Amino acid sequence: MSPARTALCLALASLATFAHGAGAKIDVIPMPAQVSESGEGFAVSAQTPIVVDAGDAQAKRSAEYLASLMARTRHLDLKVQQASATGAAIVLKRDASAPVADAEGYALDVTPKGMVITARDEAGLFYGAMTAWQLMTPTQGEGDVRVPAVHIRDEPRFNWRGFMLDSARHFWTTDEVRTVIDQMAQHKLNVLHWHLTDDQGWRIEIKKYPELTRIGAWRTPPGAGQNGEPKRYGGFYTQDEIRAIVAYAAERHITVVPEIDMPGHAQAAVASYPELGVTGKRPPVSVDWGVNPYLYNVDDHTIRFLEDVLDEVMTLFPSTYIHVGGDEAVKDQWQASAAVQARMRELKLKDENAMQSWFIEQMGQYLAAHGRRLVGWDEVLEGGVPPSATVMSWRGTQGAISAAKLGHDVVLSPAPQLYLDHMQSDREGETTGRMPPMTLESYYGFEAVPKELDATQAKHVLGMQANLWTEHMPTMRHVEHAMFPRLDALAEAAWSPVGVRDWHAFLSRLPAQLARYRAQDIGYADSAFAANIEVDRNAAIASGEASVALSNQAGYGDLHYTTDGTAPTAASPVYAKPFTVKLPATVKAVALAPDGALMAEARQRVLDLPSLRTRGTAEMVNCPGSDFGLRVQPTPDATSMKPSYVINVFDNCRMYPAAKLDGITGIRVETARLPRNYQLAHDTKLVVAHKGSTPRGELVVRMDSCKGKTLATLPLPAGGPDSFTLKGALAAQTGAHDLCLVFTSPITGPLYGIGSATLVPAGAAP
């Protein structure tokens, strides 16, 4: 951050109390640095023109984008004119004397005569247009709108406001990538980090090496051709397609930073050209998620290959930064290779980490010679940070702290805090992702400048970035569900000064943003606002009535509910304290903003004895010993959002907590056979094997602990459908006990996921 920008941000932050005082709520995300209100507003109708100076093509681009957004989201057709404004109008004007000096800054003023956006640069004008669009879409609706009389002076806190899209694990069409870019632009994000190569696929056409896409872009998934899984999966972007996407992003003031992984995550490349690898053997393109063992070798031929690749990459991507990965390079193949060890001795390198540092520095020097800068994940610090490296810190924030103290520029992108592939909640109805959940509030509260840095070191913080790895995101609906609205929280943390950020005010601005998503058919998640309907299961079973408590994750909005199965509305009772219902009952609840705007779709819970005796996949917990959690679908490339199963790849075991066993004589478990397509590298030793009594294994139910008394043994089927029901007798017990449900199947075979487990009382159908 420049000294001038720092000074202005501090000044604007000091105005926060004034800026956000009395007046109409401004439903803008991210919140501008300074907002004040005075005078009367401005009515926008179909007769309101958008005016730019004649001959200003840059202003015209921003004006046309604003007009297209208004047409799509409010069905209000505003005409763009290149002339001097003579009446009420929306004016976009580049002006060297605009009151905000930063290239991305803008001023926006609304009076009864119109709306005027001024900026010194096209980027600032564009961002001002995005704020204008939000001001003109305060609610979901169509036609004319009245904009309050606001006066905005705004510029971003950070230069790097990024989002990483992984196209290697799952492939996105060019139209889908454009959808992501448009949403980034609306959120004032300016860096698309595009992950294009990995073990599971090579997605960028390199003309000098055609096998990279002929072979490396395609994999044969587990279960190929069965249960909806394609016979092969993949795809790649031609160079013409990439040029078009880069140009599309540039028009929206987004720089595309490509990632070409090295020296690890190289299996797709080695599958294409085995001589690039360490063993000389051709592996398949990987179908496994996790940390694969394949690395590039370190000979001159491979270095030249990667330089050739970078040559073509640089012709396609004008970005100053080129990302070379550097993460999760397990050194086993290097350690076992006589050739690699000889090269290390030749270069007088002490270990394999130093070898990786040397490898990355060759790429850094090559990029620097072509006027580019290398950026890599924080593993590039191991073995000595290459002088040319900019560090993207993902293993927490320590990498950024260490690099900034050494004088290197850094981008904060830590896991799990800014990893969008972590689930948004642990609700039963969620889709796929990693655990633990990363909530909307946790995203909003993330601070990109570590407190361990002094003022000089903090200047090396370029900004922050959210990452979306797509192993478990097989469709764009999965991607949208994971991104939104958490990307709103990230955008505000990256753009707005600390002094104007307020969690509760942010929540009050979200209903308008959710309406904008609906208008654009963006499949956002409402997890933060969805009603949780909680009861004490065992007390309800014993008494025949349930005390019901309602809440939601964000603690925002009014929860309206019904108890007769009808759909709740704004006229339904508002939840204030726990209430009691007699069994059976169906409780439904919906979250509405104070003004009645929809925050989350209605959720329901059936309260009867069978449902109270059932635990869904998310309602069970890990067996003791491992806190790893992952929610997956039955096939790697599923095209629907459900079903999904919570699993622990290290221990195929789940706990049904506090099972009330009085009168229970049986158990029914909805089960799915899942591919064990995970590469765990050195963590393989942590996988727990449970000895079975048959070659295929069983589901064993034990009481109180995973070493407790066996209550049931349910053999696993030899074949048949991948989804099936296991059921059988359960030894009679009394009281409430934890039940350990452990699969004794061999760890060389499939995993098994539990969709639900139901306790069956005496006399009931199994």
XYZ file of N, CA and C in Angstrom, residues 92-201:
330
model
N -21.069 9.461 -16.289
C -19.782 8.828 -16.009
C -18.702 9.654 -16.689
N -17.759 10.146 -15.906
C -16.785 11.072 -16.468
C -15.397 10.825 -15.876
N -14.436 10.662 -16.781
C -13.042 10.621 -16.335
C -12.538 12.048 -16.193
N -11.933 12.303 -15.022
C -11.550 13.679 -14.711
C -10.250 13.638 -13.922
N -9.202 14.264 -14.448
C -7.900 14.264 -13.785
C -7.942 14.945 -12.429
N -8.970 15.744 -12.166
C -9.081 16.427 -10.873
C -10.128 15.779 -9.968
N -10.513 14.543 -10.264
C -11.478 13.844 -9.413
C -10.979 13.818 -7.978
N -11.893 13.900 -6.991
C -11.465 14.071 -5.595
C -10.834 12.835 -4.952
N -10.777 11.699 -5.631
C -10.079 10.512 -5.127
C -8.964 10.206 -6.102
N -7.715 10.210 -5.611
C -6.560 10.173 -6.498
C -6.204 8.771 -6.973
N -6.555 7.746 -6.215
C -6.147 6.396 -6.572
C -6.773 5.966 -7.901
N -6.049 5.141 -8.661
C -6.529 4.715 -9.979
C -7.825 3.928 -9.885
N -8.045 3.247 -8.764
C -9.276 2.475 -8.587
C -10.324 3.229 -7.780
N -10.032 4.455 -7.410
C -10.960 5.240 -6.622
C -11.959 5.989 -7.479
N -13.027 6.444 -6.868
C -14.069 7.179 -7.588
C -14.836 8.060 -6.613
N -15.531 9.023 -7.162
C -16.490 9.840 -6.421
C -17.858 9.637 -7.056
N -18.878 9.562 -6.223
C -20.246 9.374 -6.714
C -21.147 10.318 -5.932
N -21.864 11.152 -6.648
C -22.756 12.124 -6.014
C -24.141 12.023 -6.635
N -25.151 11.962 -5.762
C -26.545 11.891 -6.196
C -27.272 13.134 -5.697
N -27.897 13.838 -6.633
C -28.731 15.001 -6.329
C -30.028 14.847 -7.114
N -30.990 15.742 -6.895
C -32.222 15.649 -7.699
C -31.978 15.767 -9.196
N -30.824 16.321 -9.605
C -30.522 16.482 -11.021
C -29.897 15.235 -11.641
N -29.515 14.282 -10.814
C -28.939 13.078 -11.385
C -27.856 12.468 -10.534
N -27.117 11.559 -11.139
C -26.027 10.858 -10.490
C -24.763 11.126 -11.310
N -23.697 11.534 -10.636
C -22.444 11.832 -11.312
C -21.343 10.983 -10.703
N -20.669 10.204 -11.559
C -19.546 9.377 -11.136
C -18.302 9.925 -11.814
N -17.308 10.280 -11.027
C -16.055 10.775 -11.593
C -14.896 9.955 -11.056
N -13.886 9.774 -11.889
C -12.683 9.032 -11.508
C -11.544 9.475 -12.403
N -10.335 9.274 -11.936
C -9.168 9.650 -12.734
C -8.781 8.573 -13.734
N -9.284 7.369 -13.525
C -8.893 6.241 -14.358
C -10.134 5.419 -14.683
N -10.031 4.636 -15.741
C -11.172 3.817 -16.151
C -11.575 2.827 -15.066
N -10.590 2.264 -14.336
C -10.928 1.297 -13.290
C -11.812 1.936 -12.235
N -11.453 3.131 -11.789
C -12.272 3.810 -10.801
C -13.667 4.101 -11.313
N -13.764 4.485 -12.586
C -15.069 4.745 -13.169
C -15.923 3.475 -13.172
N -15.291 2.352 -13.490
C -16.004 1.084 -13.513
C -16.519 0.733 -12.118
N -15.670 0.885 -11.106
C -16.108 0.549 -9.749
C -17.196 1.501 -9.276
N -17.105 2.761 -9.683
C -18.202 3.675 -9.373
C -19.503 3.238 -10.015
N -19.412 2.708 -11.240
C -20.605 2.203 -11.920
C -21.189 1.010 -11.173
N -20.322 0.149 -10.598
C -20.830 -0.993 -9.837
C -21.568 -0.525 -8.577
N -21.043 0.506 -7.933
C -21.749 1.058 -6.777
C -23.075 1.679 -7.206
N -23.079 2.368 -8.341
C -24.323 2.957 -8.846
C -25.365 1.876 -9.106
N -24.923 0.772 -9.701
C -25.861 -0.329 -9.952
C -26.473 -0.836 -8.652
N -25.645 -0.981 -7.620
C -26.188 -1.446 -6.348
C -27.162 -0.433 -5.759
N -26.844 0.850 -5.877
C -27.766 1.874 -5.376
C -29.103 1.822 -6.107
N -29.071 1.396 -7.370
C -30.307 1.343 -8.164
C -31.005 -0.012 -8.070
N -30.463 -0.929 -7.284
C -31.130 -2.223 -7.061
C -31.192 -2.502 -5.563
N -31.864 -1.620 -4.802
C -31.902 -1.811 -3.348
C -32.792 -2.962 -2.918
N -33.712 -3.342 -3.796
C -34.607 -4.466 -3.518
C -34.858 -5.188 -4.829
N -35.381 -6.409 -4.715
C -35.736 -7.130 -5.934
C -36.998 -6.495 -6.507
N -36.960 -6.176 -7.770
C -38.111 -5.555 -8.395
C -37.783 -5.137 -9.808
N -38.714 -4.451 -10.430
C -38.536 -4.010 -11.804
C -38.899 -2.538 -11.914
N -38.375 -1.911 -12.964
C -38.814 -0.562 -13.306
C -38.131 0.536 -12.510
N -38.837 1.666 -12.397
C -38.278 2.885 -11.820
C -37.792 2.652 -10.393
N -36.802 3.448 -10.014
C -36.254 3.333 -8.666
C -35.776 4.705 -8.220
N -35.900 4.974 -6.927
C -35.429 6.249 -6.387
C -34.143 6.009 -5.608
N -33.109 6.765 -5.947
C -31.799 6.630 -5.319
C -31.638 7.736 -4.292
N -31.227 7.413 -3.069
C -31.064 8.448 -2.048
C -29.936 9.411 -2.406
N -29.962 10.587 -1.811
C -28.960 11.628 -2.075
C -27.699 11.303 -1.281
N -26.813 10.554 -1.893
C -25.581 10.147 -1.221
C -24.388 10.806 -1.891
N -23.314 10.910 -1.121
C -22.057 11.469 -1.605
C -20.957 10.515 -1.148
N -20.326 9.864 -2.108
C -19.378 8.792 -1.828
C -17.997 9.186 -2.324
N -17.002 8.933 -1.491
C -15.602 9.029 -1.877
C -14.981 7.686 -1.503
N -14.444 7.000 -2.492
C -14.140 5.588 -2.254
C -12.883 5.156 -2.987
N -12.145 4.259 -2.353
C -11.026 3.579 -2.991
C -10.715 2.326 -2.187
N -10.025 1.337 -2.776
C -9.812 0.066 -2.080
C -8.693 0.128 -1.054
N -8.808 -0.715 -0.051
C -7.755 -0.843 0.944
C -6.538 -1.563 0.367
N -6.774 -2.642 -0.413
C -5.676 -3.467 -0.916
C -5.656 -3.472 -2.442
N -4.453 -3.617 -2.976
C -4.284 -3.732 -4.421
C -4.644 -5.116 -4.937
N -4.458 -6.153 -4.110
C -4.721 -7.543 -4.530
C -5.979 -8.002 -3.815
N -7.050 -8.097 -4.571
C -8.341 -8.562 -4.048
C -8.725 -9.754 -4.912
N -8.344 -10.938 -4.441
C -8.325 -12.078 -5.339
C -9.320 -13.180 -5.040
N -9.518 -13.982 -6.078
C -10.285 -15.225 -5.988
C -9.587 -16.260 -6.850
N -9.366 -17.454 -6.300
C -8.719 -18.541 -7.025
C -9.766 -19.562 -7.452
N -9.827 -19.817 -8.758
C -10.724 -20.824 -9.313
C -9.886 -21.988 -9.824
N -10.190 -23.162 -9.316
C -9.498 -24.388 -9.715
C -10.249 -25.020 -10.880
N -9.629 -24.996 -12.061
C -10.200 -25.674 -13.228
C -9.512 -26.993 -13.518
N -8.560 -27.398 -12.677
C -7.819 -28.635 -12.924
C -8.576 -29.847 -12.412
N -9.126 -29.760 -11.208
C -9.829 -30.921 -10.633
C -11.181 -31.123 -11.307
N -11.917 -30.045 -11.475
C -13.108 -30.069 -12.314
C -13.013 -28.929 -13.318
N -13.503 -29.215 -14.511
C -13.326 -28.309 -15.651
C -14.570 -27.453 -15.830
N -14.348 -26.143 -16.039
C -15.460 -25.212 -16.211
C -15.479 -24.691 -17.636
N -16.661 -24.617 -18.210
C -16.782 -24.081 -19.560
C -16.384 -22.605 -19.565
N -16.116 -22.081 -20.757
C -15.754 -20.670 -20.843
C -16.904 -19.772 -20.376
N -18.136 -20.180 -20.632
C -19.271 -19.391 -20.150
C -19.326 -19.397 -18.624
N -19.018 -20.540 -18.009
C -19.015 -20.610 -16.546
C -17.908 -19.739 -15.963
N -16.760 -19.733 -16.595
C -15.674 -18.864 -16.129
C -16.085 -17.402 -16.255
N -16.776 -17.060 -17.321
C -17.242 -15.679 -17.483
C -18.250 -15.305 -16.394
N -19.096 -16.246 -16.005
C -20.028 -15.973 -14.903
C -19.269 -15.627 -13.633
N -18.216 -16.376 -13.343
C -17.386 -16.088 -12.176
C -16.761 -14.707 -12.296
N -16.244 -14.378 -13.466
C -15.602 -13.079 -13.679
C -16.604 -11.945 -13.465
N -17.810 -12.086 -13.979
C -18.815 -11.044 -13.793
C -19.122 -10.826 -12.315
N -19.235 -11.905 -11.561
C -19.498 -11.746 -10.132
C -18.311 -11.122 -9.415
N -17.108 -11.478 -9.800
C -15.936 -10.821 -9.225
C -15.981 -9.320 -9.472
N -16.316 -8.936 -10.695
C -16.368 -7.517 -11.036
C -17.394 -6.785 -10.184
N -18.552 -7.394 -9.999
C -19.594 -6.763 -9.194
C -19.170 -6.615 -7.737
N -18.243 -7.472 -7.288
C -17.739 -7.413 -5.915
C -16.451 -6.594 -5.806
N -16.034 -5.951 -6.910
C -14.820 -5.139 -6.952
C -13.559 -5.948 -6.650
N -13.580 -7.238 -6.980
C -12.373 -8.055 -6.906
C -11.606 -7.894 -8.212
N -10.275 -7.938 -8.150
C -9.505 -7.570 -9.338
C -8.435 -8.573 -9.751
N -8.334 -9.723 -9.078
C -7.366 -10.749 -9.475
C -8.073 -12.098 -9.530
N -8.110 -12.700 -10.718
C -8.563 -14.087 -10.861
C -7.326 -14.969 -10.960
N -7.066 -15.701 -9.910
C -5.982 -16.684 -9.887
C -6.576 -17.966 -10.476
N -6.082 -18.345 -11.657
C -6.697 -19.442 -12.414
C -5.773 -20.654 -12.366
N -6.215 -21.666 -11.634
C -5.427 -22.887 -11.424
C -5.677 -23.835 -12.600
N -4.658 -24.005 -13.445
C -4.856 -24.643 -14.749
C -4.182 -26.000 -14.901
N -3.266 -26.372 -14.028
C -2.601 -27.677 -14.159
C -2.481 -28.324 -12.791
N -2.624 -29.642 -12.792
C -2.463 -30.399 -11.553
C -2.365 -31.870 -11.898
N -2.350 -32.717 -10.877
C -2.264 -34.158 -11.099
C -3.464 -34.688 -11.871
N -4.622 -34.047 -11.681
C -5.870 -34.565 -12.243
C -6.211 -33.984 -13.612
N -5.392 -33.077 -14.125
C -5.700 -32.561 -15.456
C -4.831 -31.380 -15.836
